[in-house]
Coordinates of C-alpha atoms in Angstrom, one line a residue:
S615 CA -5.1 20.7 -9.7
S616 CA -2.1 21.3 -12.7
Q617 CA -3.8 23.9 -14.4
N618 CA -4.1 26.5 -11.7
L619 CA -0.1 26.2 -10.6
S620 CA 0.3 26.0 -14.5
E621 CA -1.2 30.1 -13.9
E622 CA 0.3 30.5 -10.5
F623 CA 3.8 29.1 -12.4
A624 CA 3.7 31.2 -15.3
E625 CA 2.8 34.5 -13.5
A626 CA 5.7 33.7 -11.0
A627 CA 8.4 33.8 -14.1
R628 CA 6.6 37.0 -15.7
Q629 CA 7.6 38.6 -12.2
L630 CA 11.1 37.6 -12.3
K631 CA 11.9 38.0 -16.1
K632 CA 12.8 41.6 -15.1
E633 CA 13.6 41.2 -11.2
A634 CA 16.1 38.4 -12.2
P635 CA 17.0 37.7 -15.8
R636 CA 19.2 35.1 -15.3
I637 CA 16.2 32.4 -13.5
Q638 CA 14.6 31.2 -16.3
F639 CA 10.9 29.1 -16.7
G640 CA 10.4 26.7 -19.0
K641 CA 7.7 23.8 -18.9
I642 CA 7.2 20.4 -20.5
D643 CA 4.0 17.4 -21.0
V644 CA 6.4 14.9 -20.6
T645 CA 3.0 13.0 -22.1
H646 CA 4.8 13.3 -25.5
H647 CA 8.3 13.0 -23.8
H648 CA 9.0 10.2 -22.1
D649 CA 12.9 9.8 -22.5
L650 CA 12.7 13.4 -19.9
R651 CA 10.2 11.3 -17.7
K652 CA 12.2 8.1 -17.5
E653 CA 15.5 10.2 -16.8
F654 CA 14.5 13.1 -14.4
N655 CA 12.0 10.4 -12.3
V656 CA 8.8 12.4 -12.7
Q657 CA 6.0 10.5 -11.2
A658 CA 4.0 13.2 -10.1
F659 CA 1.9 15.8 -12.3
P660 CA 3.4 18.2 -12.1
T661 CA 5.8 18.5 -10.8
V662 CA 8.8 21.8 -10.8
K663 CA 12.5 21.5 -9.9
F664 CA 15.6 24.2 -10.3
F665 CA 18.0 23.2 -12.1
V666 CA 21.7 25.0 -11.2
N667 CA 24.5 26.2 -13.3
G668 CA 23.1 24.0 -15.7
S669 CA 23.2 20.9 -15.2
R670 CA 21.4 18.4 -15.8
E671 CA 22.4 15.9 -12.6
D672 CA 20.3 16.7 -8.9
P673 CA 18.5 18.9 -9.9
I674 CA 16.5 20.1 -7.1
D675 CA 13.1 19.4 -6.2
C676 CA 10.4 22.1 -5.5
K677 CA 8.4 20.7 -4.0
G678 CA 5.0 21.9 -1.8
V679 CA 5.0 25.1 -3.7
R680 CA 1.2 26.3 -5.3
K681 CA 1.8 29.9 -5.0
A682 CA 3.3 32.7 -8.3
S683 CA 4.8 34.4 -4.6
T684 CA 6.3 31.3 -2.8
F685 CA 7.6 30.2 -6.0
I686 CA 9.4 34.1 -5.6
T687 CA 10.2 33.8 -2.6
W688 CA 11.6 29.8 -3.2
V689 CA 13.4 31.2 -6.3
K690 CA 15.3 34.4 -4.9
R691 CA 16.2 32.2 -1.4
R692 CA 18.3 29.9 -3.3
T693 CA 19.6 32.1 -6.0
G694 CA 20.6 34.7 -2.6
P695 CA 19.9 34.9 0.6
S696 CA 17.7 32.8 2.7
T697 CA 17.8 35.0 5.5
V698 CA 17.5 38.5 6.5
L699 CA 19.6 40.0 9.0
I700 CA 18.2 42.4 11.8
N701 CA 20.1 44.5 13.8
S702 CA 18.1 46.5 15.7
T703 CA 14.7 46.0 17.4
D704 CA 12.9 48.2 15.2
Q705 CA 14.3 46.1 12.1
A706 CA 12.6 42.8 14.0
E707 CA 9.2 44.6 14.5
T708 CA 9.2 45.2 11.5
I709 CA 9.6 42.1 10.2
I710 CA 7.6 40.5 12.6
K711 CA 5.1 41.8 12.0
A712 CA 4.9 41.8 8.0
D713 CA 3.9 38.3 7.6
D714 CA 0.6 36.1 10.0
L715 CA 3.8 34.1 10.6
A716 CA 8.3 35.1 10.4
V717 CA 10.3 32.8 12.7
I718 CA 13.1 34.1 13.8
G719 CA 17.2 32.4 15.2
F720 CA 18.5 34.3 17.9
F721 CA 22.6 33.3 18.2
M722 CA 25.6 33.7 19.9
E723 CA 27.6 35.1 16.1
L724 CA 26.4 34.2 13.0
H725 CA 29.2 31.0 12.1
N726 CA 28.3 27.6 13.3
D727 CA 26.4 24.8 12.3
S728 CA 22.7 26.0 13.8
V729 CA 22.8 29.5 11.2
E730 CA 24.3 27.3 8.5
V731 CA 21.3 24.8 9.2
F732 CA 18.9 27.0 9.8
C733 CA 19.0 29.0 7.1
E734 CA 19.1 25.1 5.1
T735 CA 15.9 25.1 6.5
A736 CA 14.8 28.9 5.4
R737 CA 15.7 28.0 2.3
D738 CA 12.5 25.2 2.4
V739 CA 10.1 26.7 3.9
P740 CA 9.4 29.7 1.6
E741 CA 5.8 30.3 3.2
M742 CA 7.2 31.9 6.1
T743 CA 9.6 35.2 6.0
F744 CA 12.8 33.9 8.5
G745 CA 15.0 36.4 9.6
M746 CA 18.4 36.0 11.8
T747 CA 19.7 38.0 14.8
A748 CA 23.3 37.9 17.2
S749 CA 22.6 41.7 18.4
E750 CA 22.4 41.6 22.1
D751 CA 20.3 44.4 22.2
V752 CA 17.7 42.1 20.5
C753 CA 17.9 39.1 22.3
A754 CA 17.2 41.1 25.3
N755 CA 14.3 42.9 24.5
Y756 CA 12.4 39.7 23.3
G757 CA 14.3 38.3 26.3
I758 CA 14.6 34.6 24.4
Q759 CA 18.3 32.7 25.0
R760 CA 20.8 32.9 22.6
N761 CA 20.8 29.8 19.8
S762 CA 16.9 29.3 19.5
L763 CA 14.7 29.6 17.3
V764 CA 11.4 32.1 17.9
V765 CA 8.3 31.6 15.4
F766 CA 6.3 34.4 15.7
K767 CA 2.1 34.0 14.7
K768 CA 0.0 37.5 13.3
G769 CA 3.4 39.2 15.6
K770 CA 3.3 37.2 19.0
P771 CA 5.6 34.8 20.0
V772 CA 4.6 30.8 19.1
H773 CA 6.7 28.7 19.5
N774 CA 10.6 28.3 21.2
E775 CA 13.0 25.7 20.0
V776 CA 17.0 25.8 21.6
L777 CA 18.6 24.9 18.5
E778 CA 21.8 22.6 20.4
D779 CA 24.8 23.7 18.1
G780 CA 23.3 22.2 14.6
R781 CA 22.1 18.7 15.7
Q782 CA 18.5 19.1 14.9
S783 CA 17.9 18.1 11.7
K784 CA 16.9 20.6 8.8
L785 CA 13.8 17.8 7.5
G786 CA 13.6 17.9 11.6
L787 CA 13.0 22.0 11.9
T788 CA 11.7 21.8 8.5
R789 CA 8.9 19.7 9.3
L790 CA 8.4 20.8 12.6
I791 CA 8.1 25.1 11.7
K792 CA 6.3 23.9 7.9
T793 CA 2.9 23.0 10.7
F794 CA 2.6 26.2 12.3
T795 CA 1.4 26.3 8.9
L796 CA -2.0 24.4 10.2
D797 CA -3.7 25.1 13.1
L798 CA -2.9 22.5 15.4
V799 CA -5.2 20.0 14.5
S800 CA -6.8 19.7 11.4
E801 CA -10.1 19.4 10.3
Y802 CA -9.9 16.8 7.2
N803 CA -12.1 17.7 4.7
I804 CA -11.3 17.9 0.1
E805 CA -10.0 21.4 1.2
T806 CA -7.9 20.9 4.1
S807 CA -6.5 18.2 2.3
V808 CA -4.4 19.2 -0.4
K809 CA -2.6 21.4 2.6
I810 CA -2.6 18.7 5.5
F811 CA -1.2 16.7 2.4
D812 CA 1.6 19.4 1.5
V813 CA 3.3 19.4 5.4
P814 CA 6.5 17.4 5.4
V815 CA 5.5 15.1 8.4
E816 CA 4.5 11.7 7.6
N817 CA 2.7 10.3 10.8
H818 CA -1.1 11.5 11.5
I819 CA -3.2 11.4 14.0
L820 CA -6.4 11.3 13.0
L821 CA -9.6 11.2 15.5
F822 CA -12.9 10.1 14.2
T823 CA -15.9 11.6 16.6
P824 CA -18.8 13.3 15.0
M825 CA -19.0 17.2 16.1
N826 CA -21.6 17.2 17.6
S827 CA -21.7 14.7 20.1
E828 CA -22.3 15.4 23.3
T829 CA -18.6 14.6 24.6
F830 CA -17.5 16.4 21.7
S831 CA -15.5 19.1 23.3
E832 CA -13.5 17.1 26.7
I833 CA -12.2 14.4 23.9
Y834 CA -11.0 17.5 21.6
E835 CA -9.3 19.4 24.7
N836 CA -7.7 15.6 25.4
Y837 CA -6.6 15.7 21.6
Q838 CA -5.8 19.4 21.8
S839 CA -3.2 18.8 24.7
A840 CA -1.7 15.8 22.6
A841 CA -1.6 17.3 19.6
A842 CA 1.0 20.8 21.6
E843 CA 3.4 18.0 22.5
F844 CA 3.8 15.9 19.4
R845 CA 4.3 18.9 16.9
G846 CA 6.2 18.4 14.3
K847 CA 6.2 14.5 14.5
I848 CA 2.5 13.9 14.1
L849 CA -0.1 15.6 12.6
F850 CA -3.1 15.6 14.0
V851 CA -6.2 15.5 12.2
L852 CA -9.6 15.0 13.6
V853 CA -12.4 13.9 10.6
D854 CA -15.6 14.4 11.5
T855 CA -18.2 11.3 11.5
N856 CA -21.7 13.1 10.5
E857 CA -19.9 14.4 6.7
A858 CA -21.0 12.2 4.0
R859 CA -18.1 13.8 2.1
N860 CA -16.3 12.1 4.1
G861 CA -17.1 8.4 3.5
R862 CA -13.6 7.5 1.1
I863 CA -11.3 8.0 4.7
F864 CA -14.0 6.0 7.1
E865 CA -13.4 3.3 4.0
Y866 CA -10.3 3.8 3.8
F867 CA -9.7 3.2 7.7
R868 CA -12.9 0.3 7.0
I869 CA -14.2 2.5 10.3
R870 CA -17.9 1.7 11.4
D871 CA -20.0 4.0 13.6
I872 CA -19.9 1.2 16.5
D873 CA -16.0 2.4 16.5
V874 CA -16.0 5.9 16.9
P875 CA -14.3 8.0 18.2
A876 CA -11.9 6.2 16.8
V877 CA -8.7 6.8 17.1
R878 CA -5.3 6.0 14.4
I879 CA -2.4 6.3 14.2
L880 CA -1.1 6.2 9.1
N881 CA 2.3 6.6 8.1
L882 CA 2.5 8.0 5.1
T883 CA 5.2 6.3 3.4
S884 CA 4.8 2.9 4.0
D885 CA 0.7 3.3 4.7
A886 CA 1.0 1.5 8.0
R887 CA -2.5 1.8 10.3
Y888 CA -1.8 1.7 13.9
K889 CA -5.1 2.0 16.2
M890 CA -5.1 2.8 19.8
P891 CA -5.6 0.2 21.8
A892 CA -7.2 2.2 24.8
D893 CA -11.1 3.2 23.6
E894 CA -11.1 6.5 25.7
V895 CA -9.5 8.9 24.1
T896 CA -8.1 10.6 27.0
M897 CA -4.3 12.8 27.3
E898 CA -2.8 9.7 28.5
N899 CA -4.5 7.5 26.4
L900 CA -3.3 9.3 23.3
K901 CA 0.1 10.2 24.5
E902 CA 0.8 6.7 25.9
F903 CA 0.0 5.5 21.7
C904 CA 2.1 8.9 20.3
Q905 CA 5.2 7.5 22.9
S906 CA 4.7 4.1 21.8
Y907 CA 3.9 5.2 17.7
L908 CA 7.5 6.9 18.2
K909 CA 9.5 4.5 19.7
G910 CA 8.3 1.8 16.7
K911 CA 6.1 -0.8 19.7
A912 CA 2.9 0.5 18.5
K913 CA 1.5 -2.6 17.0
Q914 CA 0.6 -2.4 12.9
H915 CA -3.5 -2.9 12.7
L916 CA -4.8 -4.8 10.0
S917 CA -7.9 -4.7 8.5
S918 CA -9.2 -8.1 9.3
E919 CA -12.3 -10.9 9.4
E920 CA -11.5 -13.4 12.5
V921 CA -10.2 -16.0 12.2
P922 CA -12.8 -18.5 11.3
Q923 CA -12.9 -21.3 14.3
D924 CA -12.4 -24.2 11.1
W925 CA -10.1 -22.6 9.3
D926 CA -6.9 -26.0 9.9
K927 CA -10.0 -29.2 9.0
M928 CA -9.1 -29.3 5.8
P929 CA -6.5 -29.4 3.3
V930 CA -6.5 -26.5 2.3
K931 CA -5.7 -23.8 4.9
V932 CA -8.2 -21.2 5.3
L933 CA -6.2 -17.5 5.7
V934 CA -7.2 -14.4 7.2
G935 CA -5.1 -11.1 7.6
K936 CA -4.5 -12.6 11.3
N937 CA -3.9 -15.8 11.1
F938 CA -1.7 -15.2 7.8
N939 CA 1.5 -13.7 9.3
S940 CA 2.1 -17.0 12.1
I941 CA 0.7 -20.8 10.1
I942 CA 2.6 -18.9 6.4
F943 CA 5.6 -17.2 8.3

């Protein structure tokens, strides 16, 4: 909520006043300042923007940050180094074990495009510790190929991404790394929905199924296996159709009891919805669906009534979703 965020924001301001007095915090109630709302194109609430060097031009958006500690990290990484330089195995171990999640870049040298993309990504993911190293000893100790990024969860490596001469985009890496703040498959409910939408992956796949059905464990296993393959590209969400509080999401996707288990993909930017053509939730069907969607070949799913048999009998034709495009365009 806005109130909660406002308190965390104030707490960050209090702590940074001692540590970094140069950084000023302020808040504006835009209901009384329409001119400022318009100038800075504020569309959602609350919105946090960071102004650099006294300039009103192009402030940096601070998105998805909700805790005081994360605000502090976010600001510090914008005003100073965004990653810790690691020179020894002991130092690496300390960083990897300090938090639940740590991201380490293992590089040949510390001045190339990949390093730049890595440091820029670190600025946008304040929820995790970032370290980088070009030490031969450290790379050898972990047996990791140089020029790769490794995500550690609870001290163990869970993902290794080879960085090819800075070709990865900062956005791509940010999306991938942020998905580790969620489980591989996120169960949708009132509490988790905020976290799910905070991760900047615009493609969501949703599995609608009763979690107490006999076939659930097999379906879920297939779904999890597919999730590992599309991590960072498509976010995998599970919706329990037995949970009455999920009613609004069934309505939104027009899911009926006879449809489940059902699989849909939603693009958050365009609000376009896609239905998996196959009925069975197998690994093959899921992979095929996700791949065809990412290649732009999946057919958009428009909830529509069937075309009435006598739609063209009268001078005024009857249009429904299914015949609208073909008749009008």
